Coordinates of C-alpha atoms in Angstrom, one line a residue:
X107 CA -63.8 -57.4 61.2
X108 CA -66.5 -59.2 63.1
X109 CA -66.8 -62.9 62.3
X110 CA -69.9 -64.1 60.5
X111 CA -72.7 -65.1 62.8
X112 CA -74.7 -68.3 62.0
X113 CA -78.3 -68.4 63.1
X114 CA -79.5 -71.8 64.1
X115 CA -83.1 -71.2 62.9
X116 CA -82.3 -70.6 59.2
X117 CA -78.9 -72.1 58.8
X118 CA -77.8 -69.0 56.9
X119 CA -74.7 -66.8 57.5
X120 CA -75.5 -63.2 58.4
X121 CA -72.9 -60.4 58.3
X122 CA -72.7 -57.3 60.3
X123 CA -72.8 -53.8 58.9
X124 CA -69.0 -53.5 59.2
X125 CA -68.6 -56.6 56.9
X126 CA -70.8 -55.0 54.2
X127 CA -68.9 -51.6 54.3
X128 CA -65.5 -53.4 54.0
X129 CA -66.6 -54.9 50.7
X130 CA -68.2 -51.9 49.0
X131 CA -65.0 -50.5 47.4
X132 CA -64.3 -46.7 47.3
X133 CA -66.4 -44.7 49.8
X134 CA -68.4 -41.7 49.1
X135 CA -65.8 -39.6 50.8
X136 CA -63.1 -40.9 48.5
X137 CA -65.2 -40.0 45.4
X138 CA -65.8 -36.5 46.7
X139 CA -62.1 -36.1 47.3
X140 CA -61.3 -37.1 43.7
X141 CA -63.9 -34.6 42.4
X142 CA -62.5 -31.8 44.6
X143 CA -59.0 -32.3 43.2
X144 CA -60.3 -32.3 39.7
X145 CA -62.2 -29.1 40.3
X146 CA -59.1 -27.5 41.9
X147 CA -57.0 -28.3 38.8
X148 CA -59.6 -26.8 36.5
X149 CA -59.6 -23.6 38.6
X150 CA -55.8 -23.5 38.4
X151 CA -55.8 -23.8 34.7
X152 CA -58.4 -21.1 34.2
X153 CA -58.0 -18.6 37.0
X154 CA -54.3 -18.5 37.9
X155 CA -53.0 -17.7 34.4
X156 CA -55.4 -14.7 34.0
X157 CA -54.6 -13.0 37.3
X158 CA -50.9 -13.7 36.8
X159 CA -50.8 -12.1 33.4
X160 CA -52.8 -9.2 34.7
X161 CA -50.2 -8.6 37.5
X162 CA -47.3 -9.1 35.1
X163 CA -48.6 -6.4 32.8
X164 CA -49.2 -3.9 35.7
X165 CA -45.7 -4.5 37.0
X166 CA -44.3 -3.9 33.5
X167 CA -46.2 -0.6 33.2
X168 CA -45.1 0.8 36.6
X169 CA -41.5 -0.2 36.1
X170 CA -40.9 0.8 32.5
X171 CA -39.9 4.3 33.5
X172 CA -36.5 2.8 34.4
X173 CA -36.0 1.5 30.8
X174 CA -37.3 4.8 29.4
X175 CA -34.7 6.7 31.4
X176 CA -31.9 4.6 29.9
X177 CA -33.2 5.2 26.4
X178 CA -33.2 9.0 26.6
X179 CA -36.2 10.1 28.5
X180 CA -34.1 11.9 31.1
X181 CA -32.6 14.1 28.5
X182 CA -35.7 14.7 26.5
X183 CA -37.8 15.8 29.5
X184 CA -34.9 17.5 31.3
X185 CA -35.1 15.4 34.5
X186 CA -32.3 17.1 36.3
X187 CA -31.5 16.7 40.0
X188 CA -34.0 14.6 41.8
X189 CA -36.7 14.9 39.2
X190 CA -36.5 11.4 38.0
X191 CA -36.5 10.0 41.5
X192 CA -39.6 12.0 42.4
X193 CA -41.3 10.9 39.2
X194 CA -40.6 7.3 40.1
X195 CA -41.7 7.7 43.7
X196 CA -44.9 9.7 43.2
X197 CA -46.6 6.6 41.7
X198 CA -46.7 4.9 45.1
X199 CA -48.6 7.6 47.1
X200 CA -52.0 7.2 45.3
X201 CA -51.2 3.5 44.9
X202 CA -51.0 3.0 48.7
X203 CA -53.7 5.4 49.7
X204 CA -56.4 4.1 47.4
X205 CA -56.0 0.3 47.9
X206 CA -58.7 0.2 50.5
X207 CA -61.3 2.3 48.6
X208 CA -60.5 0.3 45.5
X209 CA -61.4 -2.9 47.3
X210 CA -64.6 -1.5 48.5
X211 CA -65.5 -0.6 44.9
X212 CA -64.4 -4.1 43.9
X213 CA -67.0 -5.7 46.2
X214 CA -69.7 -3.4 45.0
X215 CA -69.1 -3.7 41.3
X216 CA -67.8 -7.4 41.2
X217 CA -64.4 -8.5 40.0
X218 CA -65.7 -9.2 36.4
X219 CA -66.3 -5.5 36.0
X220 CA -63.7 -3.9 38.2
X221 CA -60.6 -5.8 37.2
X222 CA -61.0 -5.4 33.4
X223 CA -61.9 -1.7 33.9
X224 CA -58.8 -0.8 35.8
X225 CA -56.7 -2.7 33.3
X226 CA -58.0 -0.6 30.5
X227 CA -57.5 2.5 32.6
X228 CA -53.8 1.8 33.3
X229 CA -53.2 0.8 29.8
X230 CA -54.5 4.2 28.6
X231 CA -52.4 6.0 31.2
X232 CA -49.3 4.1 30.1
X233 CA -49.9 5.1 26.5
X234 CA -50.1 8.7 27.6
X235 CA -46.6 8.4 29.0
X236 CA -45.4 8.3 25.4
X237 CA -46.7 11.7 24.6
X238 CA -45.6 13.7 27.6
X239 CA -43.4 16.7 26.8
X240 CA -42.1 17.8 30.1
X241 CA -41.4 16.9 33.7
X242 CA -44.8 18.1 35.0
X243 CA -46.6 16.0 32.4
X244 CA -44.6 13.0 33.6
X245 CA -45.6 13.6 37.2
X246 CA -49.3 13.8 36.3
X247 CA -49.1 10.6 34.3
X248 CA -47.4 8.7 37.1
X249 CA -50.0 9.9 39.6
X250 CA -52.8 8.7 37.4
X251 CA -51.0 5.4 36.9
X252 CA -50.9 4.9 40.7
X253 CA -54.6 5.7 40.9
X254 CA -55.4 3.2 38.1
X255 CA -53.3 0.4 39.5
X256 CA -54.2 0.8 43.1
X257 CA -57.0 -1.7 43.0
X258 CA -55.1 -4.4 40.9
X259 CA -53.1 -6.4 43.4
X260 CA -55.6 -6.3 46.3
X261 CA -58.4 -6.9 43.9
X262 CA -56.7 -10.0 42.4
X263 CA -55.9 -11.3 45.9
X264 CA -59.5 -10.9 47.0
X265 CA -60.7 -12.5 43.7
X266 CA -58.5 -15.6 44.4
X267 CA -60.0 -15.8 47.9
X268 CA -63.5 -16.2 46.4
X269 CA -62.3 -19.2 44.4
X270 CA -60.0 -21.1 46.8
X271 CA -60.3 -22.5 50.3
X272 CA -57.9 -21.1 52.9
X273 CA -55.7 -24.2 52.8
X274 CA -55.3 -24.0 49.0
X275 CA -55.0 -20.2 48.8
X276 CA -51.4 -19.6 50.0
X277 CA -49.7 -21.6 47.2
X278 CA -51.9 -19.9 44.5
X279 CA -51.1 -16.5 45.9
X280 CA -47.4 -17.3 45.6
X281 CA -47.9 -18.3 42.0
X282 CA -49.7 -15.1 41.3
X283 CA -47.1 -12.9 43.1
X284 CA -44.3 -14.6 41.2
X285 CA -45.3 -12.6 38.1
X286 CA -43.4 -9.6 39.6
X287 CA -40.1 -11.6 39.3
X288 CA -41.1 -12.8 35.9
X289 CA -41.7 -9.2 34.7
X290 CA -38.3 -8.1 35.9
X291 CA -36.6 -11.0 34.1
X292 CA -37.7 -10.0 30.7
X293 CA -38.6 -6.3 30.8
X294 CA -35.1 -5.5 29.8
X295 CA -35.3 -7.6 26.7
X296 CA -38.6 -6.0 25.9
X297 CA -37.1 -2.5 26.4
X298 CA -34.1 -3.5 24.1
X299 CA -36.5 -4.5 21.3
X300 CA -38.5 -1.3 21.6
X301 CA -35.2 0.7 21.6
X302 CA -34.5 -0.6 18.1
X303 CA -37.6 1.3 17.0
X304 CA -36.0 4.6 17.8
X305 CA -37.1 7.1 15.1
X306 CA -40.0 5.1 13.8
X307 CA -42.9 7.4 13.3
X308 CA -40.7 10.3 14.3
X309 CA -40.7 9.1 18.0
X310 CA -37.9 8.4 20.3
X311 CA -37.4 4.8 21.3
X312 CA -38.4 5.4 24.9
X313 CA -41.8 6.7 23.8

């Protein structure tokens, strides 16, 4: 800090600009940093839970065929030989091929329209799984599910990038992606609860 300089003409002490700045308290930059952290927390509370639950539900929908197999789907639909493996795998062909076109539609329609729309679409397709009567119907439903879910993960990833700066995005992407592990941790419990409804409404438990 520069020492105060006394002028002989007035007898007053005059201070340099550095002296004044040192006694002003928090700077504008510090206040802006506090506001930015507060805004970031608000975004975390409002954005992350929504996209995480969205991914959680999609992961449950695509993986519930495994639980359905255990509960009798394989016998009811006569999934002999490699039929079950093919029904499981066929989901990923449209899922992988349509990711890029789905993101182009996302940019054109906006996330507020696109993401809820595909969520409704894959929910309807998943419901149709409960009424299939044969192997070919199951294949058709799995292909439609792959089409409906193809824009979900890249769409949510793009959506997060519109909210967060690059230095903040990685951690939030990790939180979002952790929904896959969360889905696997309790999907079995959910399947067990649904299996107890076997025969309700004249339907098998896997339906």
